[in-house]
Every structure is written in C-alpha cells, then in structure tokens.
Amino acid sequence: MAVDISPVVALLERQRDDDWHDGAQCYVSLRGQTVLDVAIGESTAGRELRRDDVMLWYSSGKPLTTVAILQLWEQGKLRLDDRVADFVDGWGAGKERCTVRHVLTHTGGFPMMGDGSFDRDLSYAETVARIAAHPADWEPGTAAAYHPTSGWKILGAIVEAVDGRPIGTYVREAVTDPIGVRDCFLGIPLALQRELGERIAPVYWKGHVFPKIEPDGGLRMVPYRIDQYHNEPWFIAKVEPGGGMRGPARELGHFYESLLGYGPPVLEARTVEVMRAVHRHGLRDVTFGYAAPWGLGVAVEFSGGTGRRAFGHGGMASSRAFADPDLDLVVVVVANGLPSIIPGEQRMLEITDAVYTALGEEAARIRKPVESIMKAFGSGR
C-alpha cells in the first residue's frame, strides 16, 4: 500500500516555525518496511540536523532497560514479584515490600520527584545508594506516581546484580547489538563524544517546566532549564536508564520492529504480549493527575488516536516511540526542543494523528478517537 506521509514532515516544519524545536527526526515503518526516515531543521545554528545524528531520547529509552529485565525473566534468572531488596544492598526505609513488578508499573513508592540526582554528576553506585535509603512515599503497590529516573536506575542495578554486566554494557551487548543497532548509547564516554563530534545533537529549552513538590505536599510547575545540564559532557557520559539513552530516531524504530517480529528478536513474542498488556489500572497517577493504565515498563495509552494495542513510551515533551501490533506500525519522533508540557504533548498528538490518517481505512478501523489535548491529560476523569 502506497502511503503519503508528507503531512508529517509538514507538521514538523510548522512546529519548528512555532519554535517548539529547532530540528527533529521522524521514523515510520509499516510491516517492517520504512515509509519515512527524515530529519528537518537544524542541530546547531547553520548545521542541518541529519538522520544519523545522535539525539537524546529521554524517557523514550526506558523500554530498552525494560527488555533487559524481561530477558532475565525469560531465562528464569529473576521473577517479577521478587523483592528489590534481594538485589540492592541497603534497600529499606519503608520500601521493603517493593518488587520488580512495582517498579515497572511505577507503584514502587519512590518517585523522588525533584531530588536532583538526574542533573548531578554522581556515580551510578552513589545514586543507587541514595535511592535505597530514601524513605517511601507510600506502601509499595498501593498508589501510583511516575518514577522519572529513580525506578529505572534501580532496574539497571538489578540487571547488574543478576547478570554481572553494568546496565550500559548489558543493553549494548544483549539488546542493541543483536538487532544491528550500532549508534545508540546509554552513556557516551568522553573519548567517544570527541569521535562523534557534531553528530551529538544538543537539546534546547523552549519553555519546558517540571513539577516541584512543595513542603505541604502540593505540586508547582517551575521552569526546567534542561540546556544548563543535558548538553554537558559529564551528563552525556552518565548512564541513566530512565532518561539518558541517545541515538538516531531510526535506531529506536528498529528496536520496536524487533518487538513486532521484524528482524532478530530480543524477546519472545509471548513476552512482548506480557509487556504490552495492562498491568496497572484504576490507580490515579499523582504525577499525571489521572488514572493512566500501564504495561510492564511501557505506556499503553497515547494521545493522537493510536490503535488500542499500541505500546511504547514518550520522553519529556520532546520524543515519542511506539509500536502498534494491529497494523505492524512503528512510529518514532525525536525533537531537539523542549517546550512546556501542553505544546509538547500537542506536537505528539498531531504527528500521531497524521500518521494514522495517512494509513487510511486500514487504520481508521482500529484506532481510538482523537481527543482534545486537555482530555488526553485526564481533564474531567
């Protein structure tokens, strides 16, 4: 089937005109065949963004660590209901009952919003120790709040405790290398940064904000100047499973193609079904403000009218990657600008809608309605 995907490119250009980003990459495949692989705009002033430039995926990279955990589960080396305390020294402070499953579903009780670890030059071991000692915000499994970085730092530590390899090494050797993906990195050492040079695309602040927890427990949105931290060599070198993966959009697309059965598999098909199934339902997410359902380490609900079985992850107002098994569709968008939350989500809603619309009647039969952006954020739920 011929697919005219040009409206997606036009959208990215229009959003650039609106100053939501300076450049963006987009990759779309259907039944394992590429239908769009494009870069628009600039990486830096006067330099065009390229398709092979290395972009910061933020939380869209989380599913690679999820796959690492599920590979070990497939091999019988851990169970989803094993306690984190079995793998992480010093684990406690009210989190004793926290399990691997709790972490994957953001019900572990330690979201640690705004604790600052993500933007500090701390070693992996030091950060894990800080998380282990941090008091629980609730009894694990009884409430939900998105764990932006803390949960995936702990999942990485569990992988290392079980397998022996640090999470960055494990992801490269067991997840990305087997599918032929060579240009994505979970932490880029300084020497490799120099080798990649201008291919490492910086990120730009376009008004992004982040929730800050007040002393009374309330939340307040404050400017989050990502450009003051996330372009620094020490940050690019950090191994951050929850938000530090970098690579071209098309390489994240190849990862999802593998999960759909196109290319070498990193998980058994039945494990992918377990991952994308709903494992958390009806719990109001304190971070998002509504009861978002979740799979195992992946989101299963998206704005923009996806198919009902779509799964994947978004990344801090700048990226989204998902697969739709009903269409054998993969969509990845990575932008280098972080606007505030509403335009950031509107960008992804419009692009997702444009892709499904381009697929015509085949997609129309299985997709969900395109809701307003405020309803997508849970207004009125």
Coordinates of C-alpha atoms in Angstrom, one line a residue:
M1 CA 0.0 0.0 0.0
A2 CA 1.4 3.4 -1.0
V3 CA 1.4 5.8 1.9
D4 CA 1.7 9.6 1.6
I5 CA 3.4 10.5 4.8
S6 CA 4.3 14.0 3.7
P7 CA 1.8 15.7 6.1
V8 CA 4.1 14.5 9.0
V9 CA 7.1 16.4 7.6
A10 CA 4.9 19.5 7.0
L11 CA 3.8 19.3 10.7
L12 CA 7.4 19.1 11.9
E13 CA 8.3 22.1 9.8
R14 CA 5.3 24.1 11.1
Q15 CA 6.1 23.2 14.7
R16 CA 9.6 24.4 14.1
D17 CA 8.1 27.7 12.8
D18 CA 6.2 27.8 16.1
D19 CA 9.6 27.5 17.9
W20 CA 8.8 24.2 19.6
H21 CA 12.1 22.8 18.3
D22 CA 15.0 23.7 16.0
G23 CA 15.1 20.3 14.5
A24 CA 13.5 16.9 14.6
Q25 CA 13.9 13.3 13.4
C26 CA 11.0 11.1 12.5
Y27 CA 10.9 7.4 11.5
V28 CA 7.9 5.4 10.5
S29 CA 7.7 1.8 9.3
L30 CA 4.9 -0.4 8.2
R31 CA 5.2 -4.2 8.3
G32 CA 9.0 -3.8 8.7
Q33 CA 9.4 -1.5 5.7
T34 CA 10.5 2.1 6.1
V35 CA 8.0 4.6 4.9
L36 CA 9.6 7.7 6.5
D37 CA 13.1 8.4 7.7
V38 CA 13.6 12.1 7.8
A39 CA 15.4 14.9 9.7
I40 CA 14.3 18.5 9.4
G41 CA 15.7 21.8 10.7
E42 CA 19.0 22.4 12.4
S43 CA 21.1 20.7 15.1
T44 CA 23.1 23.8 15.8
A45 CA 22.9 27.2 14.1
G46 CA 24.0 26.8 10.5
R47 CA 24.2 23.0 10.6
E48 CA 21.4 20.9 9.3
L49 CA 20.1 18.0 11.5
R50 CA 21.0 14.7 9.9
R51 CA 19.1 11.4 10.1
D52 CA 22.1 9.7 11.7
D53 CA 22.7 12.4 14.3
V54 CA 22.6 11.1 17.9
M55 CA 19.5 12.6 19.7
L56 CA 18.6 12.5 23.4
W57 CA 15.5 10.2 23.7
Y58 CA 14.9 11.0 27.4
S59 CA 12.3 8.5 28.8
S60 CA 11.6 7.1 25.3
G61 CA 14.7 5.0 26.0
K62 CA 13.2 3.3 29.1
P63 CA 11.8 0.3 27.2
L64 CA 15.4 -0.9 26.4
T65 CA 16.0 -1.4 30.1
T66 CA 12.6 -3.0 30.4
V67 CA 13.6 -5.5 27.8
A68 CA 16.8 -6.3 29.7
I69 CA 14.7 -7.1 32.8
L70 CA 12.3 -9.2 30.7
Q71 CA 15.1 -11.1 29.1
L72 CA 16.4 -12.2 32.5
W73 CA 12.8 -13.1 33.4
E74 CA 12.5 -15.3 30.3
Q75 CA 15.8 -17.0 31.3
G76 CA 14.4 -17.8 34.8
K77 CA 17.0 -15.6 36.5
L78 CA 14.5 -13.4 38.3
R79 CA 10.8 -13.2 38.9
L80 CA 8.6 -10.2 38.5
D81 CA 7.5 -10.5 42.2
D82 CA 11.0 -10.8 43.5
R83 CA 11.7 -8.0 46.0
V84 CA 14.1 -5.3 45.1
A85 CA 15.8 -5.9 48.5
D86 CA 17.0 -9.2 47.1
F87 CA 19.2 -7.4 44.6
V88 CA 20.0 -3.9 46.1
D89 CA 22.1 -3.5 49.2
G90 CA 20.7 -1.2 51.9
W91 CA 17.2 -1.3 50.4
G92 CA 14.6 -0.2 53.0
A93 CA 13.1 2.9 54.6
G94 CA 9.5 1.6 54.1
K95 CA 10.2 0.2 50.6
E96 CA 10.9 -3.3 51.8
R97 CA 7.9 -4.9 50.1
C98 CA 8.7 -3.2 46.7
T99 CA 9.0 -5.7 43.9
V100 CA 10.4 -5.7 40.4
R101 CA 6.8 -5.5 39.1
H102 CA 6.1 -2.5 41.3
V103 CA 9.0 -0.6 39.8
L104 CA 7.9 -1.5 36.2
T105 CA 4.4 -0.2 36.9
H106 CA 5.5 3.0 38.7
T107 CA 3.9 1.9 42.0
G108 CA 7.2 1.3 43.9
G109 CA 6.7 4.3 46.3
F110 CA 9.9 6.2 45.5
P111 CA 9.2 8.6 42.6
M112 CA 11.7 11.1 44.1
M113 CA 10.4 13.9 42.0
G114 CA 12.8 16.8 42.0
D115 CA 15.5 15.3 44.2
G116 CA 18.2 16.5 41.8
S117 CA 20.1 13.2 41.2
F118 CA 19.4 13.2 37.5
D119 CA 21.1 16.6 37.0
R120 CA 24.1 15.9 39.2
D121 CA 27.4 14.3 38.4
L122 CA 27.0 11.3 40.7
S123 CA 28.3 7.8 40.2
Y124 CA 25.8 5.1 39.4
A125 CA 26.6 3.4 42.8
E126 CA 26.2 6.6 44.7
T127 CA 22.8 7.3 43.2
V128 CA 21.6 3.7 43.8
A129 CA 22.6 4.1 47.5
R130 CA 20.7 7.4 47.8
I131 CA 17.6 5.8 46.3
A132 CA 17.9 2.7 48.5
A133 CA 18.0 4.9 51.7
H134 CA 15.2 7.2 50.6
P135 CA 12.0 7.0 52.6
A136 CA 9.0 5.5 50.9
D137 CA 6.3 8.0 49.9
W138 CA 3.7 5.2 50.2
E139 CA 3.5 1.5 50.8
P140 CA 4.7 -0.1 47.5
G141 CA 1.8 -1.3 45.3
T142 CA -0.8 0.9 47.0
A143 CA -0.5 4.1 44.9
A144 CA 1.0 5.3 41.7
A145 CA 3.2 8.1 40.5
Y146 CA 5.5 8.1 37.6
H147 CA 9.1 7.4 38.6
P148 CA 11.0 9.5 36.1
T149 CA 14.6 8.3 36.8
S150 CA 14.7 6.6 40.2
G151 CA 12.9 3.4 39.2
W152 CA 15.0 2.7 36.1
K153 CA 18.2 3.4 37.9
I154 CA 17.1 0.5 40.3
L155 CA 16.2 -1.7 37.4
G156 CA 19.6 -1.2 36.0
A157 CA 21.1 -2.1 39.3
I158 CA 19.0 -5.3 39.3
V159 CA 20.3 -6.3 35.9
E160 CA 23.8 -5.9 37.1
A161 CA 23.2 -7.8 40.3
V162 CA 21.7 -10.7 38.3
D163 CA 23.8 -10.8 35.2
G164 CA 27.1 -9.2 36.3
R165 CA 27.3 -6.6 33.5
P166 CA 26.6 -2.9 34.1
I167 CA 23.3 -1.9 32.5
G168 CA 25.0 0.2 29.8
T169 CA 27.1 -2.8 28.7
Y170 CA 24.2 -5.2 29.0
V171 CA 21.9 -3.1 26.8
R172 CA 24.6 -2.8 24.2
E173 CA 25.5 -6.5 24.1
A174 CA 22.1 -8.1 24.7
V175 CA 19.6 -5.6 23.2
T176 CA 21.1 -3.3 20.6
D177 CA 24.0 -5.3 19.1
P178 CA 21.8 -8.3 18.3
I179 CA 19.4 -6.2 16.2
G180 CA 22.3 -4.4 14.4
V181 CA 21.8 -1.1 16.1
R182 CA 25.2 0.5 16.5
D183 CA 24.7 4.2 17.0
C184 CA 22.6 4.3 20.2
F185 CA 24.2 4.7 23.6
L186 CA 23.4 4.5 27.3
G187 CA 26.1 6.9 28.3
I188 CA 28.7 8.1 25.8
P189 CA 32.3 8.1 27.2
L190 CA 34.3 11.3 26.7
A191 CA 36.6 9.8 24.1
L192 CA 33.6 8.6 22.0
Q193 CA 32.0 12.0 22.4
R194 CA 35.0 13.5 20.7
E195 CA 34.8 11.0 18.0
L196 CA 31.1 11.6 17.3
G197 CA 31.6 15.3 17.5
E198 CA 28.8 17.3 15.9
R199 CA 26.7 14.2 15.5
I200 CA 25.7 14.5 19.2
A201 CA 22.7 16.8 18.9
P202 CA 22.2 19.3 21.7
V203 CA 18.8 19.9 23.3
Y204 CA 17.2 23.4 23.6
W205 CA 14.9 24.9 26.2
K206 CA 11.7 26.1 24.7
G207 CA 9.8 26.8 27.9
H208 CA 9.7 23.4 29.5
V209 CA 8.5 23.1 33.1
F210 CA 8.6 20.4 35.7
P211 CA 6.6 19.7 38.8
K212 CA 8.2 20.7 42.1
I213 CA 6.9 19.2 45.3
E214 CA 6.1 21.9 47.9
P215 CA 6.7 21.4 51.7
D216 CA 2.9 20.9 52.1
G217 CA 2.9 18.1 49.5
G218 CA 1.4 20.2 46.7
L219 CA 2.9 20.5 43.2
R220 CA 4.1 23.6 41.5
M221 CA 5.3 23.9 37.9
V222 CA 8.7 25.6 37.6
P223 CA 11.0 26.3 34.6
Y224 CA 13.3 23.3 33.9
R225 CA 16.4 24.6 32.1
I226 CA 17.5 21.4 30.6
D227 CA 20.0 23.2 28.4
Q228 CA 22.1 24.0 31.5
Y229 CA 22.7 20.4 32.2
H230 CA 21.9 17.9 29.4
N231 CA 24.4 19.2 26.8
E232 CA 27.4 19.0 29.2
P233 CA 30.0 16.3 28.5
W234 CA 29.6 14.8 32.0
F235 CA 25.9 14.4 31.6
I236 CA 26.2 12.9 28.1
A237 CA 28.6 10.4 29.7
K238 CA 26.2 9.4 32.5
V239 CA 24.5 6.1 32.4
E240 CA 20.8 7.0 33.0
P241 CA 18.5 4.1 32.1
G242 CA 15.4 6.3 32.8
G243 CA 16.3 9.2 30.6
G244 CA 19.8 9.2 29.1
M245 CA 19.6 7.0 26.1
R246 CA 20.8 8.6 22.8
G247 CA 20.7 7.7 19.2
P248 CA 19.0 8.4 15.8
A249 CA 15.3 8.0 15.7
R250 CA 15.5 5.2 13.2
E251 CA 17.5 3.1 15.6
L252 CA 14.8 3.3 18.2
G253 CA 12.4 2.4 15.4
H254 CA 14.5 -0.8 14.6
F255 CA 14.2 -1.7 18.3
Y256 CA 10.4 -1.6 18.1
E257 CA 10.4 -3.5 14.8
S258 CA 12.3 -6.3 16.6
L259 CA 9.5 -6.4 19.2
L260 CA 6.9 -6.8 16.4
G261 CA 8.8 -9.7 14.9
Y262 CA 10.7 -7.9 12.1
G263 CA 14.4 -8.6 12.4
P264 CA 16.3 -10.5 15.1
P265 CA 14.2 -10.9 18.2
V266 CA 15.3 -9.5 21.6
L267 CA 12.2 -11.0 23.3
E268 CA 10.0 -14.0 22.7
A269 CA 6.6 -13.0 21.1
R270 CA 4.7 -14.1 24.2
T271 CA 6.9 -12.0 26.4
V272 CA 6.1 -8.9 24.3
E273 CA 2.4 -9.7 24.8
V274 CA 3.0 -9.8 28.6
M275 CA 4.9 -6.5 28.4
R276 CA 2.3 -4.6 26.5
A277 CA -0.7 -6.0 28.5
V278 CA -2.3 -3.7 31.1
H279 CA -0.7 -4.4 34.5
R280 CA -1.9 -1.2 36.3
H281 CA -5.4 0.1 36.0
G282 CA -7.6 2.4 38.0
L283 CA -4.9 4.0 40.2
R284 CA -4.6 7.7 39.8
D285 CA -1.1 8.7 38.9
V286 CA -0.1 11.6 41.2
T287 CA 2.4 12.9 38.6
F288 CA 0.0 12.9 35.7
G289 CA -3.2 13.6 37.6
Y290 CA -5.3 10.8 36.2
A291 CA -5.6 7.1 36.2
A292 CA -3.3 6.2 33.3
P293 CA -3.1 2.4 32.6
W294 CA 0.4 1.0 32.3
G295 CA 2.0 -2.1 30.9
L296 CA 5.3 -3.6 32.2
G297 CA 7.7 -0.7 31.8
V298 CA 5.8 0.7 28.8
A299 CA 2.9 3.1 28.3
V300 CA -0.2 1.6 26.7
E301 CA -2.2 4.8 26.3
F302 CA -1.3 7.7 24.0
S303 CA -2.9 10.9 22.7
G304 CA -3.5 11.2 18.9
G305 CA -5.7 8.3 18.3
T306 CA -3.5 5.3 18.2
G307 CA -4.6 1.7 17.9
R308 CA -5.9 0.1 21.0
R309 CA -3.0 -2.3 21.4
A310 CA -0.2 0.3 20.9
F311 CA 2.6 0.3 23.4
G312 CA 5.8 2.3 23.8
H313 CA 7.0 5.4 25.7
G314 CA 7.3 9.2 25.4
G315 CA 10.2 11.3 26.6
M316 CA 10.0 14.7 28.4
A317 CA 8.0 16.8 26.0
S318 CA 10.3 16.0 23.1
S319 CA 10.0 12.4 21.9
R320 CA 7.6 9.5 21.4
A321 CA 8.1 6.0 20.2
F322 CA 5.6 3.2 19.9
A323 CA 4.6 0.1 18.1
D324 CA 1.0 -0.9 17.0
P325 CA 0.8 -4.6 16.6
D326 CA -2.6 -4.4 14.8
L327 CA -1.0 -2.5 11.9
D328 CA 2.6 -3.7 12.3
L329 CA 3.3 0.0 12.6
V330 CA 6.3 1.7 14.3
V331 CA 6.4 5.5 14.9
V332 CA 9.3 7.4 16.4
V333 CA 9.6 11.2 16.8
V334 CA 12.6 12.9 18.5
A335 CA 12.8 16.7 18.6
N336 CA 15.7 18.8 20.0
G337 CA 13.4 21.4 21.6
L338 CA 11.5 21.0 24.9
P339 CA 8.5 23.4 25.1
S340 CA 6.1 23.4 28.0
I341 CA 4.0 20.3 28.6
I342 CA 0.9 21.3 26.7
P343 CA 2.6 22.2 23.3
G344 CA 5.0 19.2 23.8
E345 CA 2.0 16.8 24.0
Q346 CA 0.2 18.7 21.3
R347 CA 3.2 18.1 19.0
M348 CA 3.0 14.3 19.5
L349 CA -0.8 14.2 19.3
E350 CA -0.7 16.0 15.9
I351 CA 2.1 13.8 14.5
T352 CA 0.5 10.6 15.7
D353 CA -2.9 11.6 14.2
A354 CA -1.2 12.5 10.9
V355 CA 0.5 9.1 10.6
Y356 CA -2.7 7.2 11.3
T357 CA -4.7 9.4 9.0
A358 CA -2.2 8.7 6.2
L359 CA -2.8 5.0 6.6
G360 CA -6.5 5.5 5.6
E361 CA -9.3 3.0 6.2
E362 CA -6.9 0.2 7.4
A363 CA -6.0 2.4 10.4
A364 CA -9.4 4.0 10.8
R365 CA -11.0 0.7 11.7
I366 CA -8.8 0.0 14.7
R367 CA -7.8 3.4 16.1
K368 CA -9.2 5.2 19.1
P369 CA -10.9 8.6 18.7
V370 CA -8.6 11.7 18.7
E371 CA -9.4 13.5 21.9
S372 CA -8.6 17.1 22.8
I373 CA -5.3 17.8 24.4
M374 CA -6.9 18.5 27.8
K375 CA -8.9 15.3 27.7
A376 CA -5.7 13.5 26.8
F377 CA -4.2 14.8 30.1
G378 CA -7.1 13.5 32.0
S379 CA -9.3 16.6 32.5
G380 CA -12.6 15.5 33.9
R381 CA -11.6 11.9 34.6

